[in-house]
Coordinates of C-alpha atoms in Angstrom, one line a residue:
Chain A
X2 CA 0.0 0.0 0.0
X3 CA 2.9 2.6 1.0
X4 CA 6.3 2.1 -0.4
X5 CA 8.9 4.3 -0.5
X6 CA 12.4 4.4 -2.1
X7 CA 15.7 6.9 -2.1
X8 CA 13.8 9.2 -0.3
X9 CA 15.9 12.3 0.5
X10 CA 14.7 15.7 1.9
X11 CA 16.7 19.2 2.9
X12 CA 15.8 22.6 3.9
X13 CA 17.1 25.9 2.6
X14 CA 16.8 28.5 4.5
X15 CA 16.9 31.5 2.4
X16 CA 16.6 34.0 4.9
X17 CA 19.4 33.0 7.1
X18 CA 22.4 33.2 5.2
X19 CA 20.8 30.3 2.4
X20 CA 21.9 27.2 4.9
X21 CA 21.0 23.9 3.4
X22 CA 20.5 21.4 5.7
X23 CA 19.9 17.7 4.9
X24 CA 17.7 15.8 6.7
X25 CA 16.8 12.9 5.4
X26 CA 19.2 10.4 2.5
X27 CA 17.9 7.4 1.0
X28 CA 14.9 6.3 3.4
X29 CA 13.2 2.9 2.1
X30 CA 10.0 1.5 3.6
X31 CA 7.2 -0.6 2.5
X32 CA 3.9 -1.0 4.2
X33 CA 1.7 -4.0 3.6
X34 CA -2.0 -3.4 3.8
X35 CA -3.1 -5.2 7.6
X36 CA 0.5 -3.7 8.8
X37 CA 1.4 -1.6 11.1
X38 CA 5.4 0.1 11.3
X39 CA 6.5 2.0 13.8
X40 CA 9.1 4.8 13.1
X41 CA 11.3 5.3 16.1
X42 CA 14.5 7.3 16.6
X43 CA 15.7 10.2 18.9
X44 CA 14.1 13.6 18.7
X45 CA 15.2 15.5 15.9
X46 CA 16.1 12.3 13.7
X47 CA 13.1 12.8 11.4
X48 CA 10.2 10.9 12.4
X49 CA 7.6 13.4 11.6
X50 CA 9.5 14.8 8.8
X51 CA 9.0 11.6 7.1
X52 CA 5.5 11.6 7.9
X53 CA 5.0 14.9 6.2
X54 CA 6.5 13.7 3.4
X55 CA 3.6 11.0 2.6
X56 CA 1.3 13.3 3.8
X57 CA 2.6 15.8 0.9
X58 CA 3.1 18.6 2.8
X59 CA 6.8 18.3 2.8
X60 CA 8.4 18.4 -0.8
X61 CA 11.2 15.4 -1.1
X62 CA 14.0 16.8 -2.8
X63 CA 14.5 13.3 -4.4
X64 CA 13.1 9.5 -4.2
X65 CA 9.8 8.4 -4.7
X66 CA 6.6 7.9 -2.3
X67 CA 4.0 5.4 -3.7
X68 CA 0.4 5.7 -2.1
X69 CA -2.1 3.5 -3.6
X70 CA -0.3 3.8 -6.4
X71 CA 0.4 7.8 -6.4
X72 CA 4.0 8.9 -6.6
X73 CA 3.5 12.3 -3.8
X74 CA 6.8 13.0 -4.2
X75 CA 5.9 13.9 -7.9
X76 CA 1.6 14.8 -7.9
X77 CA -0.1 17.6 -9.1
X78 CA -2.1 19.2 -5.9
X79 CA -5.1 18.0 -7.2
X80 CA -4.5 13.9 -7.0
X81 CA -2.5 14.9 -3.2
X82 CA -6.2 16.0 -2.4
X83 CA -8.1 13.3 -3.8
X84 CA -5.6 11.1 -2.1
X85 CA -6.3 12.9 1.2
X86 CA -10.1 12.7 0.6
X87 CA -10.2 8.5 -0.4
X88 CA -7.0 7.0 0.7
X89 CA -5.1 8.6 3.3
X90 CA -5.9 9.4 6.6
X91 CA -3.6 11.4 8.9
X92 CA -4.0 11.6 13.1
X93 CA -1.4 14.8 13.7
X94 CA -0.8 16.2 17.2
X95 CA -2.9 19.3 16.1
X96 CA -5.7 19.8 16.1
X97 CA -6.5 22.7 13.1
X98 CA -10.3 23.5 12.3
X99 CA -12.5 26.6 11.8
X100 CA -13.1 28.2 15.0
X101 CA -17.0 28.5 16.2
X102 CA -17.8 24.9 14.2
X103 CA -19.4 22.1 16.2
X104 CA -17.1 19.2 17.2
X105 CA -19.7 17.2 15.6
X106 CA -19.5 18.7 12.4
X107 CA -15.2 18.8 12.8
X108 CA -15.5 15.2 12.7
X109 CA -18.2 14.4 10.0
X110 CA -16.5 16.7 7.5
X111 CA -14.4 13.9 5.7
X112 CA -17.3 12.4 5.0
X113 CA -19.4 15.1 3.7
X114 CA -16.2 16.3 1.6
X115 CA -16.6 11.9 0.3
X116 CA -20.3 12.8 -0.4
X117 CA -22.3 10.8 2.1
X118 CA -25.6 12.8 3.1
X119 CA -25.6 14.8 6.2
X120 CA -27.7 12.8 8.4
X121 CA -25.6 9.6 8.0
X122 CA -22.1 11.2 8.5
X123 CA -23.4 13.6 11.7
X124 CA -24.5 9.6 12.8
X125 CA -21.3 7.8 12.3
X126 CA -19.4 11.0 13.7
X127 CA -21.9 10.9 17.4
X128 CA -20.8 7.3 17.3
X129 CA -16.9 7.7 17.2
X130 CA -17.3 10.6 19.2
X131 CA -19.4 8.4 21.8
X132 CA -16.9 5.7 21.8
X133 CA -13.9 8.3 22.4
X134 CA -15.9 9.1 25.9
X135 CA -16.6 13.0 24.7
X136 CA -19.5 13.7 26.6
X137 CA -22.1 14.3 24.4
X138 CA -23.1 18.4 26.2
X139 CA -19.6 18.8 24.2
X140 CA -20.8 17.8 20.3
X141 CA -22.3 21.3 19.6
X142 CA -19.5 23.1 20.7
X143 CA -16.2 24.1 19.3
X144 CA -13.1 22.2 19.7
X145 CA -11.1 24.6 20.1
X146 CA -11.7 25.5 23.8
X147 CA -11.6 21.3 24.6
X148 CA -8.9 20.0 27.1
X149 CA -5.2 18.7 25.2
X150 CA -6.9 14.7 25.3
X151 CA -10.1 16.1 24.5
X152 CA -8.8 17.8 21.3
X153 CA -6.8 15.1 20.3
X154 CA -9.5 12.5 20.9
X155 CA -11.9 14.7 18.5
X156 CA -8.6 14.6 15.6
X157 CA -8.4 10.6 16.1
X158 CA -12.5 10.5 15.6
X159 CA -11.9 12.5 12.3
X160 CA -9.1 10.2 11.1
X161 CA -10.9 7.3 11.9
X162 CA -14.3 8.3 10.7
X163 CA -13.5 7.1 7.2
X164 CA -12.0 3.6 6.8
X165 CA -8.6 4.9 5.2
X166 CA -6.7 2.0 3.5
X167 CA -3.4 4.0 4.3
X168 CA -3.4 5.7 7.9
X169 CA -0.5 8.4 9.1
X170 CA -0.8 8.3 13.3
X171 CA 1.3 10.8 15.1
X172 CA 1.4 10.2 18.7
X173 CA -2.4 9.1 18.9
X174 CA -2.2 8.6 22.5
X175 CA 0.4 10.8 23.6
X176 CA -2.0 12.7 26.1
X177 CA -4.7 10.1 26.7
X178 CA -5.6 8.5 30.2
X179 CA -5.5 4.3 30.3
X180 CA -9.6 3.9 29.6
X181 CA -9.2 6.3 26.1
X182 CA -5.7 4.9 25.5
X183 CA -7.4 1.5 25.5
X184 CA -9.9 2.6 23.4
X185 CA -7.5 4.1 20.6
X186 CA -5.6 1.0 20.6
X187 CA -8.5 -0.7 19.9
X188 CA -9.5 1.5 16.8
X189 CA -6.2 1.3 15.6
X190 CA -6.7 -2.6 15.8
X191 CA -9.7 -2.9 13.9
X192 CA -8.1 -0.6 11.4
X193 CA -5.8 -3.0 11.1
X194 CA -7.9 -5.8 10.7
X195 CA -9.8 -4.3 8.1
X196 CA -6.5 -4.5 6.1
X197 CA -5.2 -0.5 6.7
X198 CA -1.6 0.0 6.3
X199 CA -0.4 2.2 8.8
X200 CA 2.8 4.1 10.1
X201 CA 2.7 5.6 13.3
X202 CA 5.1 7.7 16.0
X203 CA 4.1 5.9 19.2
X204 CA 6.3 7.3 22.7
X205 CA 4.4 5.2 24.1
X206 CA 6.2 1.5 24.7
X207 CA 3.5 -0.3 25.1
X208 CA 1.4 0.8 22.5
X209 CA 4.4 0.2 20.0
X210 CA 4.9 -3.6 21.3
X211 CA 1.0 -4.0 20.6
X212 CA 0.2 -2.8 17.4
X213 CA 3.7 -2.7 15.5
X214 CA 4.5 -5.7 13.3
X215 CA 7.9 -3.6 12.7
X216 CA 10.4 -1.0 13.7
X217 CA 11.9 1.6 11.0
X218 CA 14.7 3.5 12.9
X219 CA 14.7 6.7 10.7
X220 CA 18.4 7.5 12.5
X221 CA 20.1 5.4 9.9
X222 CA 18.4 7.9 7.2
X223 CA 19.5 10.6 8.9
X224 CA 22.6 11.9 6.7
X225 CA 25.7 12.2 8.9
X226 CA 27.6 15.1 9.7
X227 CA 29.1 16.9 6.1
X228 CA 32.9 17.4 6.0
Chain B
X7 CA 7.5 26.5 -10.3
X8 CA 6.1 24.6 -13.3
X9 CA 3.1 23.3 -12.9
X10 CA 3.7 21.3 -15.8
X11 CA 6.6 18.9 -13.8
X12 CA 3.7 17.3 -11.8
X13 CA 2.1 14.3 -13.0
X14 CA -1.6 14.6 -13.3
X15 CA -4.1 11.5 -12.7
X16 CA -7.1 12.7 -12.1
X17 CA -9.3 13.5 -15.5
X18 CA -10.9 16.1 -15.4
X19 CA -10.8 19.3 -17.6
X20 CA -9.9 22.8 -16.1
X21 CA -13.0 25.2 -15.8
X22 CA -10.6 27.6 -16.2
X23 CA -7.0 27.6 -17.8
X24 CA -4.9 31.0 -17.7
X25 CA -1.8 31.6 -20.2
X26 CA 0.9 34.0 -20.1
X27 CA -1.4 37.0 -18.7
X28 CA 0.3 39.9 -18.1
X29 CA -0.7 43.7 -17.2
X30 CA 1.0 46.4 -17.0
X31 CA 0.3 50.1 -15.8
X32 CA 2.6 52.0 -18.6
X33 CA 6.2 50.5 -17.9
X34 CA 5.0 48.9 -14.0
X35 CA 4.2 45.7 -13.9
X36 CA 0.8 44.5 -12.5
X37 CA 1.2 41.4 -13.2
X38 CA 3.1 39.0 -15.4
X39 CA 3.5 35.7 -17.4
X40 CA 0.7 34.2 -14.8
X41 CA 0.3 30.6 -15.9
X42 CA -2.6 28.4 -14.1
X43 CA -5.2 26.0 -14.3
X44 CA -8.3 25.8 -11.7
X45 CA -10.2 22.6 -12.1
X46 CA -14.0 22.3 -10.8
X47 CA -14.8 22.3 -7.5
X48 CA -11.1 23.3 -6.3
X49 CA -10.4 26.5 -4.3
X50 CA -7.0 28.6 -5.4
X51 CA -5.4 31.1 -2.8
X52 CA -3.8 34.4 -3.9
X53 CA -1.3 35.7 -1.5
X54 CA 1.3 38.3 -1.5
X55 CA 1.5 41.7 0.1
X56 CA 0.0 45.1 -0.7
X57 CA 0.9 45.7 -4.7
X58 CA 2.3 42.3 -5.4
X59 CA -0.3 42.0 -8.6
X60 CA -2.8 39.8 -6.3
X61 CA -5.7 42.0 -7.1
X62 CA -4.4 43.0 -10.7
X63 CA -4.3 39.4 -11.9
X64 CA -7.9 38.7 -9.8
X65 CA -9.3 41.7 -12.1
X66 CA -8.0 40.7 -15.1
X67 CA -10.0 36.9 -14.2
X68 CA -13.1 38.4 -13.6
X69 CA -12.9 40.3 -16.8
X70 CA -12.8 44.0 -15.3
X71 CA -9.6 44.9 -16.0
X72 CA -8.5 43.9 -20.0
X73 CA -4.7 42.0 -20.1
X74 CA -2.1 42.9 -22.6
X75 CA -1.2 39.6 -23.4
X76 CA -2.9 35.9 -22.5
X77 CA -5.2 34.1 -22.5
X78 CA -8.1 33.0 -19.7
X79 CA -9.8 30.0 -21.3
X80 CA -13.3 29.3 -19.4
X81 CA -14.8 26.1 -20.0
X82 CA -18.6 27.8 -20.9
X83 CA -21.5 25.8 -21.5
X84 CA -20.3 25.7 -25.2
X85 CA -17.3 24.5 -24.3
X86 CA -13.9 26.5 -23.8
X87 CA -13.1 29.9 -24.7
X88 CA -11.2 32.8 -24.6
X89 CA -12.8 35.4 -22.4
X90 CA -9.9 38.2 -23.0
X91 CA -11.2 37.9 -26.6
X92 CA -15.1 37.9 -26.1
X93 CA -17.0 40.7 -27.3
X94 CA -17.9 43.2 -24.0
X95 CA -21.7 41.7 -23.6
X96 CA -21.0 37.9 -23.8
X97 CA -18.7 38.5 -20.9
X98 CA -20.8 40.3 -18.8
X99 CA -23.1 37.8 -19.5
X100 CA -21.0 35.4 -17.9
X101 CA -20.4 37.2 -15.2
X102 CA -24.3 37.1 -14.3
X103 CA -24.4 33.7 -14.7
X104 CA -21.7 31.5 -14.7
X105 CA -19.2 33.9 -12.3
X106 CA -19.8 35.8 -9.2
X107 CA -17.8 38.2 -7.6
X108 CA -17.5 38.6 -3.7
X109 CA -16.0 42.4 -3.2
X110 CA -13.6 43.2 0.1
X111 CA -16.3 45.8 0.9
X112 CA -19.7 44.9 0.5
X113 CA -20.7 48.3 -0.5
X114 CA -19.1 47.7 -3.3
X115 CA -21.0 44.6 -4.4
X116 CA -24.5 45.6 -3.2
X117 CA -26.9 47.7 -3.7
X118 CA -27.2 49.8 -0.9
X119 CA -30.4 51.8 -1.3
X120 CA -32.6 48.9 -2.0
X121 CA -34.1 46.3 0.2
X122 CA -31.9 43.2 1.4
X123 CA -34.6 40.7 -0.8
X124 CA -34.5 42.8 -3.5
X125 CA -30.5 42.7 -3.5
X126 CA -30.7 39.0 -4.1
X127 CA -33.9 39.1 -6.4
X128 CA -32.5 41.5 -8.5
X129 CA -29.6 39.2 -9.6
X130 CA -32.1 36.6 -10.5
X131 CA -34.2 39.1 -12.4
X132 CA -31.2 39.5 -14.1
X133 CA -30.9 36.1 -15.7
X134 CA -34.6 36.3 -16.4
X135 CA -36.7 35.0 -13.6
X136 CA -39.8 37.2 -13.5
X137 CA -42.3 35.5 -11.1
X138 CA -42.6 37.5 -7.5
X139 CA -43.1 34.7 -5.5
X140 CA -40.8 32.3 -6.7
X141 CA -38.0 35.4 -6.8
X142 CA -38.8 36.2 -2.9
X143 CA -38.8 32.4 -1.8
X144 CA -35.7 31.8 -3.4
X145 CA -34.8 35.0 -1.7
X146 CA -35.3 33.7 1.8
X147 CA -34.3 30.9 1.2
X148 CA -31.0 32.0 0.7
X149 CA -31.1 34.8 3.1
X150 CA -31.7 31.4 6.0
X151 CA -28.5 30.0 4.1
X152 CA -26.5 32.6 4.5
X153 CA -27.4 33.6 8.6
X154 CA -29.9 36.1 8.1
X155 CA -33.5 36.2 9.7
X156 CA -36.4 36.2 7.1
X157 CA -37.8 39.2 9.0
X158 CA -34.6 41.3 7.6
X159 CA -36.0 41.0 4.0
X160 CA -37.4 43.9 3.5
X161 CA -34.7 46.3 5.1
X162 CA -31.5 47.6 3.1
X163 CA -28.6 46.4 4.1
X164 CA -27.3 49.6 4.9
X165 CA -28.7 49.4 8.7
X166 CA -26.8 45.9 8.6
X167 CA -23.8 45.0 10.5
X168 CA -20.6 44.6 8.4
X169 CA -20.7 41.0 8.3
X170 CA -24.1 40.7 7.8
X171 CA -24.0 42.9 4.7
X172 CA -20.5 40.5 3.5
X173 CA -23.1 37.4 3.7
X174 CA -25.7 39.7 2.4
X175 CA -23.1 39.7 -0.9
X176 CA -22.6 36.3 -0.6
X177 CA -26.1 35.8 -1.1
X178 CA -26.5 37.3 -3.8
X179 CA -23.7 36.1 -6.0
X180 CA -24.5 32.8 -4.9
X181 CA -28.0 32.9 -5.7
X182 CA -28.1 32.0 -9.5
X183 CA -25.7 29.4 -9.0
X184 CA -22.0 30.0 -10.4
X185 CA -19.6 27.7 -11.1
X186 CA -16.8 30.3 -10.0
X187 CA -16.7 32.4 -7.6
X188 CA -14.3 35.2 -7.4
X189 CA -13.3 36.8 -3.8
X190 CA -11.3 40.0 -3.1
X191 CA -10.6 39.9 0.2
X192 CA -13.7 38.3 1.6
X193 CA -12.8 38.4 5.6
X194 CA -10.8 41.8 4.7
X195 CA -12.7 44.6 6.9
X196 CA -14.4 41.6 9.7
X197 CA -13.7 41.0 13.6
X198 CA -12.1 37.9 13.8
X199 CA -15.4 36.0 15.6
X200 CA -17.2 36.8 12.4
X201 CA -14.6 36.0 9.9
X202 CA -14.9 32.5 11.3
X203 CA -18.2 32.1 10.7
X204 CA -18.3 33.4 6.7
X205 CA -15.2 31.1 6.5
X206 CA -17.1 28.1 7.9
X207 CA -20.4 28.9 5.5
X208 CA -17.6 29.4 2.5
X209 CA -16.7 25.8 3.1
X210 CA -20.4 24.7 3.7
X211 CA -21.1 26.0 0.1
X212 CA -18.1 25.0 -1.8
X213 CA -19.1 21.6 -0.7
X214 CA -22.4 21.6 -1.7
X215 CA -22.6 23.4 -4.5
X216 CA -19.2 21.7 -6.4
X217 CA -18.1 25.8 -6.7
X218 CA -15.2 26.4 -7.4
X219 CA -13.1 29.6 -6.3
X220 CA -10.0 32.3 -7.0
X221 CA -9.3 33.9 -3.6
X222 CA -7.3 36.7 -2.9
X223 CA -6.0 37.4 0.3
X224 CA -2.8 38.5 2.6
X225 CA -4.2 36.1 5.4
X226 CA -2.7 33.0 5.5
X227 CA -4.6 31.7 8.3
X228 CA -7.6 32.2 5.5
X229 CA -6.1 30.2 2.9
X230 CA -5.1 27.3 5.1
X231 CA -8.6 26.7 6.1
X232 CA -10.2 27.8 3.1
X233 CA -8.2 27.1 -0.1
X234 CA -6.9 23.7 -1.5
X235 CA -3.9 25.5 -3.6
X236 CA -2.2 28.3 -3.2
X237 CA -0.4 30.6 -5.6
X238 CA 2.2 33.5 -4.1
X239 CA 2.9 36.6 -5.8
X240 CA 5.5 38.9 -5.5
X241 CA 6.1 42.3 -7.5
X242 CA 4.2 41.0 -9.8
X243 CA 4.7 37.6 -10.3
X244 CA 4.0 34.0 -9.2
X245 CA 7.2 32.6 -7.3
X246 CA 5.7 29.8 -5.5
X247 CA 2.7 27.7 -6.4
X248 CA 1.6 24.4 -5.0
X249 CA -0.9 22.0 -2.1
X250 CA -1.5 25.1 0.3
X251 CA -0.4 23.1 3.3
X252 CA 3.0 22.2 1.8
X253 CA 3.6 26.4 0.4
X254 CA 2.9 26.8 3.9
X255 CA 4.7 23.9 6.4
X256 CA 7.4 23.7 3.6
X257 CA 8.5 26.8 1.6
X258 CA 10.6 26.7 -1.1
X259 CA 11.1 30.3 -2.1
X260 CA 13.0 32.7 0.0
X261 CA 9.9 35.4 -0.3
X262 CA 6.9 32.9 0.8
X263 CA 10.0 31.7 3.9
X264 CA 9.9 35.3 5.4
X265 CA 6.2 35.5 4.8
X266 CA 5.3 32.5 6.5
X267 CA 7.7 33.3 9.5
X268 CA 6.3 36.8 10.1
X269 CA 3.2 36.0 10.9
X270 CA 2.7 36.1 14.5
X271 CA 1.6 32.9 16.2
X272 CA -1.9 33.1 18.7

């Protein structure tokens, strides 16, 4: 479902001085739908720079990026959103909607951009939302004013409202007490089940050891220090 | 960058396709060699500061302004053509009915002097609906859609609130059903709490009515949430054009770096 070769990446920083730094050299990874890899290494090694990259919005300097069969590294904006909207589903750390608009309506919104009537996505949406323990006085009501678990809880409902085949998790239950940890872990399950590929940034040990069928340590794509 | 070093899947044809268009104001350059295509239902952002061509190059779409060179092909019902080249009334025809344009100020896109139903009646007068009643239903209709209480009808929007009157002017360029929408500014002159609402009923109807739409705007908060691509313009030219997020999270040119790190985080 996801495979990616001679991926490299580097920033240039025009405005101080026109530093280029390298980040990334040659990553390789393939993800089989019904997997699960985990990308670990220290802070600063790339993890979630990698993740941006299949996501699209980092450009890869080089290398190729195959998601259900789209090359990101090399697609017109157009098929990146039409990925975004079918294929691939991304849990960030942040959560970014329009302010003033219902959590229920934050988290029925991939739907309604997939066409599904209103009635039916608000349904599945109160459903997710109910099994993430949100209380339901909160559905009306912005996101934006929600507790850190609270707001990240209402980004894993939208990323899991639509069964993505190809599923990007950043830290999904970074800030999350043991009942809703339990109950992420057991959506991400069933998304694996039902045959999603998935890569992931879990901090969290245990997590990793349950739901990873691999490790990718993105510190030996890190490019080493230049002479 | 060139557009044309992405690979395309996705078949669909542009609604609009815009060649080489340049403008210039004597030896200044409004704009120049702007290249692009907008396919249906998709959302373009124009950013760049005060006299970077944004608004130049948004005239020149809409037809108000005329280029000096290129071409803005618009897929019409009869298929695509040139609008630079079109005789004066078939493009104003188009602009009743296939294009709408949302003004920065809404004074400037309404009628001020007439009642808030007739604002929006009058637009579908103008592509020849005649009955009353059907004119003031679809009226209030669209007055509900837009936030504003059937019993405002019959006043004039000039003893509404600012964002009323923008939605007002929503209303009534969305009323006769575009395919493109252009918008100069749309959140320009609004307090913040009421810029999020006409950005969350922008989305609603982009959605639901397949529009597409050319934004111009110096707020990149507005583009993220609103636009799906996003074009940057400097001195009169596009130096950076791509996925809105990635222009935004990643960057390339050393303008769009500095504008993306001056803006102040909330």
């Amino acid at each position: 479902m996801i495979q990616i070769s001679n991926l490299s990446k580097s920033f240039t920083l025009h405005n101080q001085g026109a530093a280029v730094i390298p980040v990334m050299e040659g990553a390789a990874l393939s993800v089989e739908p019904g997997e699960c890899v985990g990308l670990i290494g220290a802070s600063g090694s790339g993890k979630s720079t990698l993740m941006r990259m299949i996501w699209g919005n980092y450009l890869a300097a080089s290398g190729s990026i195959m998601v259900g069969g789209l090359d990101v590294a090399r697609a017109a904006p157009r098929d990146i959103i039409a990925l975004r909207r079918r294929t691939l589903g991304y849990v960030s750390q942040f959560l970014r909607v329009v302010p003033r608009v219902p959590t229920v309506d934050v988290v029925a919104e991939p739907l309604l951009n997939l066409g599904v009537p209103v009635a039916e996505a608000r349904a599945r949406a109160e459903a997710l939302l109910a099994q993430l323990n949100i209380p339901e006085r909160l559905w009306s009501l912005s996101p934006t004013t929600f507790s850190g678990g609270e707001q990240q809880r209402v980004n894993i409902a939208r990323g899991f409202v639509h069964p993505y085949p190809a599923l990007l998790l950043d830290e999904p239950t970074a800030s999350l007490d043991a009942t809703n940890r339990e109950v992420v872990l057991t959506l991400i399950e069933a998304a694996k089940t039902r045959g999603a590929a998935i890569i992931g940034i879990f901090h969290d040990e245990g997590a990793r050891a349950r739901l990873c069928d691999r490790l990718v340590d993105v510190t030996s794509y890190t490019p080493g220090p230049t002479q | 960058m060139d557009t044309n070093a992405f690979t395309t899947v996705t078949t669909a044809d542009p609604l609009m396709s815009v060649r080489g268009l340049s403008k210039f104001y004597g030896t200044r350059i409004g704009c120049d060699a702007v290249s692009f295509d907008l396919f249906p239902g998709e959302v373009l952002g124009i950013v760049g500061e005060s006299g970077s061509g944004k608004s130049t190059l948004l005239s020149c779409l809409a037809g108000h302004l005329a280029p000096d060179t290129g071409e803005v092909i618009f897929a019409t019902a009869a298929g695509p053509r040139d609008t630079v080249k079109m005789a004066e009334a078939e493009r104003r025809r188009l602009a009743r009915t296939d294009w709408a344009f949302v003004h920065q100020n809404p004074r400037d896109g309404l009628r001020m002097g007439i009642s808030a139903g007739g604002n929006v009646g009058e637009r579908l007068m103008a592509v020849g609906a005649r009955h009353y009643g059907d004119i003031r239903a679809q009226a209030i209709d669209w007055l509900g859609r837009v936030e504003i209480s059937a019993d405002r009808i019959d006043d004039r929007p000039s003893g509404f609130s600012g964002g009323m009157q923008q939605r007002l002017q929503i209303a009534r360029n969305l009323v006769t059903g575009p395919r493109l929408v252009f918008m100069d500014e749309p959140t320009g002159g609004l307090d913040v709490s009421v810029q999020a609402r006409l950005l969350d009923l922008l989305r609603g109807l982009v959605r639901e009515m397949g529009l597409s739409a050319i934004i111009v705007t110096h707020d990149l908060a507005v583009v993220r949430l609103l636009a799906d691509r996003l074009m940057v313009m400097k001195g009169g030219y596009v130096v950076e054009h791509g996925l809105t997020d990635q222009v935004l999270d990643d960057p390339q040119h050393a303008y769009t770096q500095l504008l993306v790190s001056s803006v102040l985080q909330v």
